[in-house]
Backbone as a chain_set.jsonl record, in Angstrom:
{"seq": "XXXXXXXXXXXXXXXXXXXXXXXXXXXXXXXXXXXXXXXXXXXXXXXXXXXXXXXXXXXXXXXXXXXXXXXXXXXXXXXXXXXXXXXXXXXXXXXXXXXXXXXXXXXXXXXXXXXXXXXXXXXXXXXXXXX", "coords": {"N": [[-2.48, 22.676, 1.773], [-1.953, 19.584, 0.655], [-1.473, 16.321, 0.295], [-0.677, 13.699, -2.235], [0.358, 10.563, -3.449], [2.733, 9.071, -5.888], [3.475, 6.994, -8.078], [5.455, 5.072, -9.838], [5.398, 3.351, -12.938], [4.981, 0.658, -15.065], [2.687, -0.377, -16.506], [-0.488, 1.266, -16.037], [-3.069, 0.774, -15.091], [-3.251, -2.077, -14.401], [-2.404, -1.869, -12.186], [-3.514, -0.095, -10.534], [-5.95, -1.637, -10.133], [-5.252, -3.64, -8.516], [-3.804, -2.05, -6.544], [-6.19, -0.791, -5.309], [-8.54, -2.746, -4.648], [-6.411, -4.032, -2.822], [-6.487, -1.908, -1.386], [-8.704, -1.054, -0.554], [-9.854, 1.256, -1.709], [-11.145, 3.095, -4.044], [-10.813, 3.086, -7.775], [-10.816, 5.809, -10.014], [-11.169, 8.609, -12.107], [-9.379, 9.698, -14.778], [-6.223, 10.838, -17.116], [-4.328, 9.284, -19.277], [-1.078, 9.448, -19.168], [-1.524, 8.666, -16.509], [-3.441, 7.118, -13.484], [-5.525, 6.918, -11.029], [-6.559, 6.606, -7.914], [-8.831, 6.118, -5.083], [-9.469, 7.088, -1.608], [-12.511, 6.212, -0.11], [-13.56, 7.124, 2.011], [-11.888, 9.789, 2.424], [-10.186, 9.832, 3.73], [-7.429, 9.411, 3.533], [-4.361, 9.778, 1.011], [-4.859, 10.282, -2.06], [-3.664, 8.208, -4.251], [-1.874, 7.8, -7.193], [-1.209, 6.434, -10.605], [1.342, 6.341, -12.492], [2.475, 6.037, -15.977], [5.818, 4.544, -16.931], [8.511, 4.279, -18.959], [10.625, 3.634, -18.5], [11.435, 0.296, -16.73], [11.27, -0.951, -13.684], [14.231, -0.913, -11.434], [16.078, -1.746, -8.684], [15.601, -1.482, -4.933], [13.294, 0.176, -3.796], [13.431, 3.698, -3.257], [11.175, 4.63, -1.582], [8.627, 3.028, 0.273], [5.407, 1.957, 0.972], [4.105, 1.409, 3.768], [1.416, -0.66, 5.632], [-0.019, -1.02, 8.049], [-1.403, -2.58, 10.68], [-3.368, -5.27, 12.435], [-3.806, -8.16, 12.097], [-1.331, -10.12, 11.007], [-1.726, -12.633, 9.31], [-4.335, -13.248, 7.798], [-4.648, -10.434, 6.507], [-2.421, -10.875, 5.11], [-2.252, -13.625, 3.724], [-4.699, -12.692, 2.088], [-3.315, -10.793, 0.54], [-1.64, -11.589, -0.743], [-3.225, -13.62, -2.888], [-4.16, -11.365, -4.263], [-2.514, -11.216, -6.079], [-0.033, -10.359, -5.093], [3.508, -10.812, -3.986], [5.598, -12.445, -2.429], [8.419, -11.142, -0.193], [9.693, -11.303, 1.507], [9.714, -13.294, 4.776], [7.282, -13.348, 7.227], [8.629, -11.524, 10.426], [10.369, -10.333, 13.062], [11.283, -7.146, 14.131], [12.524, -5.626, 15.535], [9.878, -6.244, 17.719], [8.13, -5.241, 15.779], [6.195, -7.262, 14.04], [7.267, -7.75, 10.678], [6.53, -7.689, 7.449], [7.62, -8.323, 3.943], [6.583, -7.505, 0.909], [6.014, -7.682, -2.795], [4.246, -5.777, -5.394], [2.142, -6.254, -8.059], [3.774, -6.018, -10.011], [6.319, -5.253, -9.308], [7.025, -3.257, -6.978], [7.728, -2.603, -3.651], [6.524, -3.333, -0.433], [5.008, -2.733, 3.171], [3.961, -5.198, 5.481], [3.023, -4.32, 8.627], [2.842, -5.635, 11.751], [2.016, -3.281, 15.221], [3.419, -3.252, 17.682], [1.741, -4.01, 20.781], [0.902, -1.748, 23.152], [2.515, 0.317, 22.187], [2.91, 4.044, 19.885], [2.635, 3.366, 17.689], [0.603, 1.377, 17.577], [-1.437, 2.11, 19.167], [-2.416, 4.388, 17.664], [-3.164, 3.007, 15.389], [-5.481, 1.06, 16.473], [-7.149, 3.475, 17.179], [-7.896, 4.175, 14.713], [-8.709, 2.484, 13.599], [-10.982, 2.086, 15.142], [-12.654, 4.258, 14.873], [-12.989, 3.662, 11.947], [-15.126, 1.826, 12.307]], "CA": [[-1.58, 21.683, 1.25], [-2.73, 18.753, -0.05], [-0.344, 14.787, 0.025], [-0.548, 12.817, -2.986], [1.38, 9.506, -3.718], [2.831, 9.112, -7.306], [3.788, 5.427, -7.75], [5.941, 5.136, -11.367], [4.587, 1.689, -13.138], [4.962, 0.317, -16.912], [1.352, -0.521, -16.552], [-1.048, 1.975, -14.59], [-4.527, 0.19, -15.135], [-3.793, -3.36, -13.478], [-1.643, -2.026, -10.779], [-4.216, 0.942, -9.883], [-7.228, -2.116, -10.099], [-4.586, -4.0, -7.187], [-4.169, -1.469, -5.121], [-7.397, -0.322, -5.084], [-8.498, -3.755, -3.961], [-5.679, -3.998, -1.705], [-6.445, -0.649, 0.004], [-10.129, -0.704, -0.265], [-9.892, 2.625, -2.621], [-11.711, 3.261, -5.729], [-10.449, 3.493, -8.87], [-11.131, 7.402, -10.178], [-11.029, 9.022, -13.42], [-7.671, 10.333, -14.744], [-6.033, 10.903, -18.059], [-3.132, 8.749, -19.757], [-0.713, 8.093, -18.399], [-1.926, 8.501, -15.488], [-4.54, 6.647, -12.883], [-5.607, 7.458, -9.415], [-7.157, 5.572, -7.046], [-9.088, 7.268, -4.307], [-10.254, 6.759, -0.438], [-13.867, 6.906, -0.162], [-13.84, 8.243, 2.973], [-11.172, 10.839, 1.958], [-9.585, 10.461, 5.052], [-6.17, 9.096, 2.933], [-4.096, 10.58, 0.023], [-5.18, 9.574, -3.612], [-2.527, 7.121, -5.402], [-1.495, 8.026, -8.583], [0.025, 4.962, -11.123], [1.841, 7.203, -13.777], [3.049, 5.447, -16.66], [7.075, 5.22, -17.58], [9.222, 3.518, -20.038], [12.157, 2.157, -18.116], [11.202, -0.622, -15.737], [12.072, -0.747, -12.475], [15.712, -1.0, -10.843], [16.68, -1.754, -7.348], [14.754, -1.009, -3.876], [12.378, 1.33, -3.486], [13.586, 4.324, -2.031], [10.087, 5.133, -0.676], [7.349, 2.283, -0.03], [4.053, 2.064, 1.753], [4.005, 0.323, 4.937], [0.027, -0.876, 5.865], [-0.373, -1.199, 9.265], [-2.492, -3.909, 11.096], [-3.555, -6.548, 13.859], [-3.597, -9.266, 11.964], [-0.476, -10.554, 9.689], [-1.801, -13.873, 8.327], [-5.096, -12.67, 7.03], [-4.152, -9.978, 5.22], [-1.237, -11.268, 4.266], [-2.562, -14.408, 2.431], [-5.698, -11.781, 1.256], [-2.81, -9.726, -0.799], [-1.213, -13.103, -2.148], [-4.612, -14.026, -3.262], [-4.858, -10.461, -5.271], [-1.393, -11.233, -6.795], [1.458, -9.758, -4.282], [4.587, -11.619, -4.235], [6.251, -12.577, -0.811], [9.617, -10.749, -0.302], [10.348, -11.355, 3.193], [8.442, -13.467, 5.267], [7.091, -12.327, 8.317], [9.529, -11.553, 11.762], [10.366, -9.409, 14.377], [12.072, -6.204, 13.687], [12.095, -4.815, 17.402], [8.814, -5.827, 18.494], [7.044, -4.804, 15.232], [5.51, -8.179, 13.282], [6.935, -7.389, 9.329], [6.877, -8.806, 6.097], [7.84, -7.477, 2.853], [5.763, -8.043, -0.464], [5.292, -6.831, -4.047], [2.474, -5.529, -6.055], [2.167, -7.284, -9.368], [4.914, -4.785, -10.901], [7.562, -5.435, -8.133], [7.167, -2.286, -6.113], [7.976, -3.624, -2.529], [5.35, -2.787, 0.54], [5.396, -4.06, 3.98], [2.919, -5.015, 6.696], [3.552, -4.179, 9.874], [1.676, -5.113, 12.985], [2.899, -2.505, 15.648], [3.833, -4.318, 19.223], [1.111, -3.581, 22.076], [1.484, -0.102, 24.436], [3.517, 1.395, 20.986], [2.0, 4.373, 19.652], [1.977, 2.813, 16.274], [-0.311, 0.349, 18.057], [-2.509, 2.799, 19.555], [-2.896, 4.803, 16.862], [-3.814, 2.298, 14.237], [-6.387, 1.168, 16.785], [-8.082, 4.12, 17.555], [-8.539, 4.705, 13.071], [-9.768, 1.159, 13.289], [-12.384, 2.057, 15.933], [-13.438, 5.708, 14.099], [-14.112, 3.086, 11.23], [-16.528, 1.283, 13.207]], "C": [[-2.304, 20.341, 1.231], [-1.577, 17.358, -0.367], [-0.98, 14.018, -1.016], [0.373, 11.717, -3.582], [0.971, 10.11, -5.227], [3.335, 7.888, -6.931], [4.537, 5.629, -9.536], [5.36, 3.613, -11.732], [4.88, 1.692, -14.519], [3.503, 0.428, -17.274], [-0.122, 0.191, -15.663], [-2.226, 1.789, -14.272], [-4.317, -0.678, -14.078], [-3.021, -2.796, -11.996], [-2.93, -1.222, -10.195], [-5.758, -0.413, -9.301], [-6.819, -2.869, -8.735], [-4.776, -3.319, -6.141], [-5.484, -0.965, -4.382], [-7.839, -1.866, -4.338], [-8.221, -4.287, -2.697], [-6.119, -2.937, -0.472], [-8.242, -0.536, 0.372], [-10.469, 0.685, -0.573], [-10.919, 2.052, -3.873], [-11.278, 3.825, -6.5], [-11.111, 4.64, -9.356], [-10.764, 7.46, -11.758], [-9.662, 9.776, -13.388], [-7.01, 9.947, -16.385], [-4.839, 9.779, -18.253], [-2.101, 10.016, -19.251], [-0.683, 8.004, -17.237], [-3.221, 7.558, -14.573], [-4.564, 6.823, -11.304], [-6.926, 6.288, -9.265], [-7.508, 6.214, -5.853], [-9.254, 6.542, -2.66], [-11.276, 6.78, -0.825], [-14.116, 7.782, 0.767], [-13.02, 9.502, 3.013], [-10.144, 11.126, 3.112], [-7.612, 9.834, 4.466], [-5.785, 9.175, 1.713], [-4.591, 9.778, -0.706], [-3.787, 8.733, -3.804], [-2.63, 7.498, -6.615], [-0.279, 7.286, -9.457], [0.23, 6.184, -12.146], [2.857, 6.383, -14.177], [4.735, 5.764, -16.827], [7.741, 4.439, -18.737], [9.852, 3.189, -19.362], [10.921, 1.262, -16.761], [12.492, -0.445, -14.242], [12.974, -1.342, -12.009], [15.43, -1.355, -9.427], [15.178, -1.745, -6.58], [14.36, 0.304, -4.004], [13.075, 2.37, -3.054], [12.191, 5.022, -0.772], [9.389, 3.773, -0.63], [6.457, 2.97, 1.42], [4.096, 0.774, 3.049], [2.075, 0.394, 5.444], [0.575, -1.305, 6.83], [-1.157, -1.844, 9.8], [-2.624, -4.672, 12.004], [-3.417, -7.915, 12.984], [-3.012, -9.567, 10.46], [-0.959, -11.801, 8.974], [-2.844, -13.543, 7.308], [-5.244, -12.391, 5.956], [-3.124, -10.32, 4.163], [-1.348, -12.499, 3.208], [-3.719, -13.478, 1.301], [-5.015, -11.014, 0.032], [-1.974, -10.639, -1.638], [-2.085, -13.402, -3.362], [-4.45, -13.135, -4.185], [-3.914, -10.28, -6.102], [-0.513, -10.665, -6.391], [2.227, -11.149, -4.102], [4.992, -11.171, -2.588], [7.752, -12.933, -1.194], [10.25, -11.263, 0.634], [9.19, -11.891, 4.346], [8.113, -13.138, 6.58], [8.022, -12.39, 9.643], [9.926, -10.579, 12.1], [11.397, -8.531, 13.962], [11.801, -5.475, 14.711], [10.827, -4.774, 17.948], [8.051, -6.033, 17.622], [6.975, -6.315, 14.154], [6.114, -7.323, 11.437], [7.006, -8.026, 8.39], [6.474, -7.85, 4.763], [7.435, -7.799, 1.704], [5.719, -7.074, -1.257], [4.388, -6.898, -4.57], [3.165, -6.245, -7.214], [3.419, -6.793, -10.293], [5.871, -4.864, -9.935], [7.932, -4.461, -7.551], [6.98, -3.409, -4.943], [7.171, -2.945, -1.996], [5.659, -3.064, 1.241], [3.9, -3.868, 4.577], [3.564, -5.123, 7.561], [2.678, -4.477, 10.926], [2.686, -4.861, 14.505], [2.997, -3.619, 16.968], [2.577, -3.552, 19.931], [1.686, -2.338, 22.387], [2.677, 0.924, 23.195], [2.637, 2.534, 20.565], [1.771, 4.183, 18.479], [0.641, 2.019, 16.291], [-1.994, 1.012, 18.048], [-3.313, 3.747, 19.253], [-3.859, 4.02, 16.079], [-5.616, 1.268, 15.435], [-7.404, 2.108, 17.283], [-8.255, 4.504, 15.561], [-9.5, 3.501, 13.361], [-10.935, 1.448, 13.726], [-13.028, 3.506, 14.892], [-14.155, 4.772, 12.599], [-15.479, 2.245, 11.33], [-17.807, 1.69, 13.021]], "O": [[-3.312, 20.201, 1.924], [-0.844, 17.495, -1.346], [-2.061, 13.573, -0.63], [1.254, 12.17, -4.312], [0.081, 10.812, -5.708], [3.625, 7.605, -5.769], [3.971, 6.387, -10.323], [4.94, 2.846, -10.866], [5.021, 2.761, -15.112], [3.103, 1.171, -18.171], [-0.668, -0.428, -14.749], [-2.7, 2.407, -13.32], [-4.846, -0.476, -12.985], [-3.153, -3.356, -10.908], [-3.442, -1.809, -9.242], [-6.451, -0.171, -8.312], [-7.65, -2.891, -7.827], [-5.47, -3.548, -5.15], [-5.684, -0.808, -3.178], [-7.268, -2.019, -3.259], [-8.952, -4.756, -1.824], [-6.116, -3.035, 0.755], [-8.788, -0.035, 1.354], [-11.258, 1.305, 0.14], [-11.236, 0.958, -4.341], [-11.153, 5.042, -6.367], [-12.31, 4.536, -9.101], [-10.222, 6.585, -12.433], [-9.045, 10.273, -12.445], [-7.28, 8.842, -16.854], [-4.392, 9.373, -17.181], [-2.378, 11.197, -19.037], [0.162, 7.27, -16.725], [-4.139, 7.32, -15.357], [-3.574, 6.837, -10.573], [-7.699, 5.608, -9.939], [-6.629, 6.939, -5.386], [-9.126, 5.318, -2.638], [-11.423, 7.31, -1.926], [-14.67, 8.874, 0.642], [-13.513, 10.385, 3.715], [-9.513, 12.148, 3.382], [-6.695, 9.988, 5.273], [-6.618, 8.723, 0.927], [-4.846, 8.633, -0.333], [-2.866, 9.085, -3.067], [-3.765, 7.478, -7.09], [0.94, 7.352, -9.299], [-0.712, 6.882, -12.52], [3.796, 5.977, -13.493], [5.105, 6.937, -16.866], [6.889, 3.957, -19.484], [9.857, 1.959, -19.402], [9.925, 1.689, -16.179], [13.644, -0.105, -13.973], [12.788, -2.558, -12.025], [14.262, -1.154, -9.092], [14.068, -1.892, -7.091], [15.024, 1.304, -4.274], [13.637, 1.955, -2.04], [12.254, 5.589, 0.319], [9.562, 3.194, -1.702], [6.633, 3.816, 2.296], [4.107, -0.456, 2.996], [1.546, 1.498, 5.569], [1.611, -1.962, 6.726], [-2.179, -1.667, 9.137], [-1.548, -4.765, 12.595], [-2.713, -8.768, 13.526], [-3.534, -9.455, 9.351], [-0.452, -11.946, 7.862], [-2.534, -13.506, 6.118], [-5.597, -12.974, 4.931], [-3.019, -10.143, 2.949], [-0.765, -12.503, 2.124], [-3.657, -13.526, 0.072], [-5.558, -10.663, -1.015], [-1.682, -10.53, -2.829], [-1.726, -13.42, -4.539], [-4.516, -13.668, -5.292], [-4.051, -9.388, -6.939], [0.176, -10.215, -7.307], [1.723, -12.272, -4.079], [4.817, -10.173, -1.888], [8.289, -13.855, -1.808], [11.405, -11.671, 0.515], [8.186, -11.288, 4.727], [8.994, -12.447, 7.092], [8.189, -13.562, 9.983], [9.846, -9.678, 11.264], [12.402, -9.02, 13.445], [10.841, -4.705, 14.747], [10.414, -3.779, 18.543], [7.132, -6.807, 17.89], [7.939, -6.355, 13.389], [5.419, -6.403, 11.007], [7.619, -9.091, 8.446], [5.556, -7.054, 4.563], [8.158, -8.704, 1.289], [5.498, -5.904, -0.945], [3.59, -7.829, -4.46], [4.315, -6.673, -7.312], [3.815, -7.434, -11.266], [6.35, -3.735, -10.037], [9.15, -4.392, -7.381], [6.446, -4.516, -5.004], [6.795, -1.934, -2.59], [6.653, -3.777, 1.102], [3.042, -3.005, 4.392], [4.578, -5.819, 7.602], [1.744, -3.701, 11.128], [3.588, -5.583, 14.928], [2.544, -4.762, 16.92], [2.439, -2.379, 19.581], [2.768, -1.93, 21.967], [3.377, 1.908, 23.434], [1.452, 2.278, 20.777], [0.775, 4.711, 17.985], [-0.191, 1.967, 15.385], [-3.051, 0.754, 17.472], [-4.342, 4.12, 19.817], [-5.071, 4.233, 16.046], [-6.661, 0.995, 14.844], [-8.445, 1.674, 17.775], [-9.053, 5.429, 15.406], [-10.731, 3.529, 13.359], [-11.94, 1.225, 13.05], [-14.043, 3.31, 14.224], [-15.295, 4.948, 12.17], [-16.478, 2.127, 10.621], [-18.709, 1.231, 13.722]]}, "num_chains": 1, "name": "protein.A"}
């Protein structure tokens, strides 16, 4: 078995050139109306922008939460690449979040987990394997 995101989009070039950016993926080969966006290290699913005709409605029912130590950073770094600030950053039991869209108004968040959590202690032991 095999996890792949599908992301729906009007536009599946500039968003795929964002996230890629954003995630530190590479843009991949892929037919209309489709575009994928890869890991390099393969250690996280592909993204796939697939084109639609209606534009998007409401909240998400799925987004991507990125995980992290440091909210200001990144968080001006994905302003910078054209994300929109939904919600600005505060405490949601502990966990640091703030809610932003990609250039197409899919919502995201960052999260940085609280200390001794194992969201915490996870996302620092990937950090260190990237090391």
């Amino acid at each position: 078995m095999r996890l792949v995101h599908i992301l729906d989009c009007v536009d599946p070039q500039p968003l795929a050139e964002f996230w890629s950016q954003a995630l530190g993926f590479r843009v991949g080969s892929w037919e209309p109306p489709y575009q994928r966006i890869v890991d390099p290290s393969g250690r996280w699913p592909d993204l796939i922008f697939q084109a639609v005709p209606e534009a998007k409605r409401g909240k998400n029912r799925m987004h991507l939460d990125i995980q992290l130590t440091d909210m200001r950073g990144e968080l001006q770094r994905l302003l910078e690449l054209g994300a929109q600030l939904v919600e600005a950053p505060h405490d949601d039991g502990g966990y640091e979040i703030a809610t932003l869209a990609d250039p197409q108004g899919n919502e995201f968040c960052l999260v940085v987990p609280p200390p001794g959590s194992y969201d915490h202690d996870h996302l620092l032991a990937v950090e260190a394997s990237y090391a």
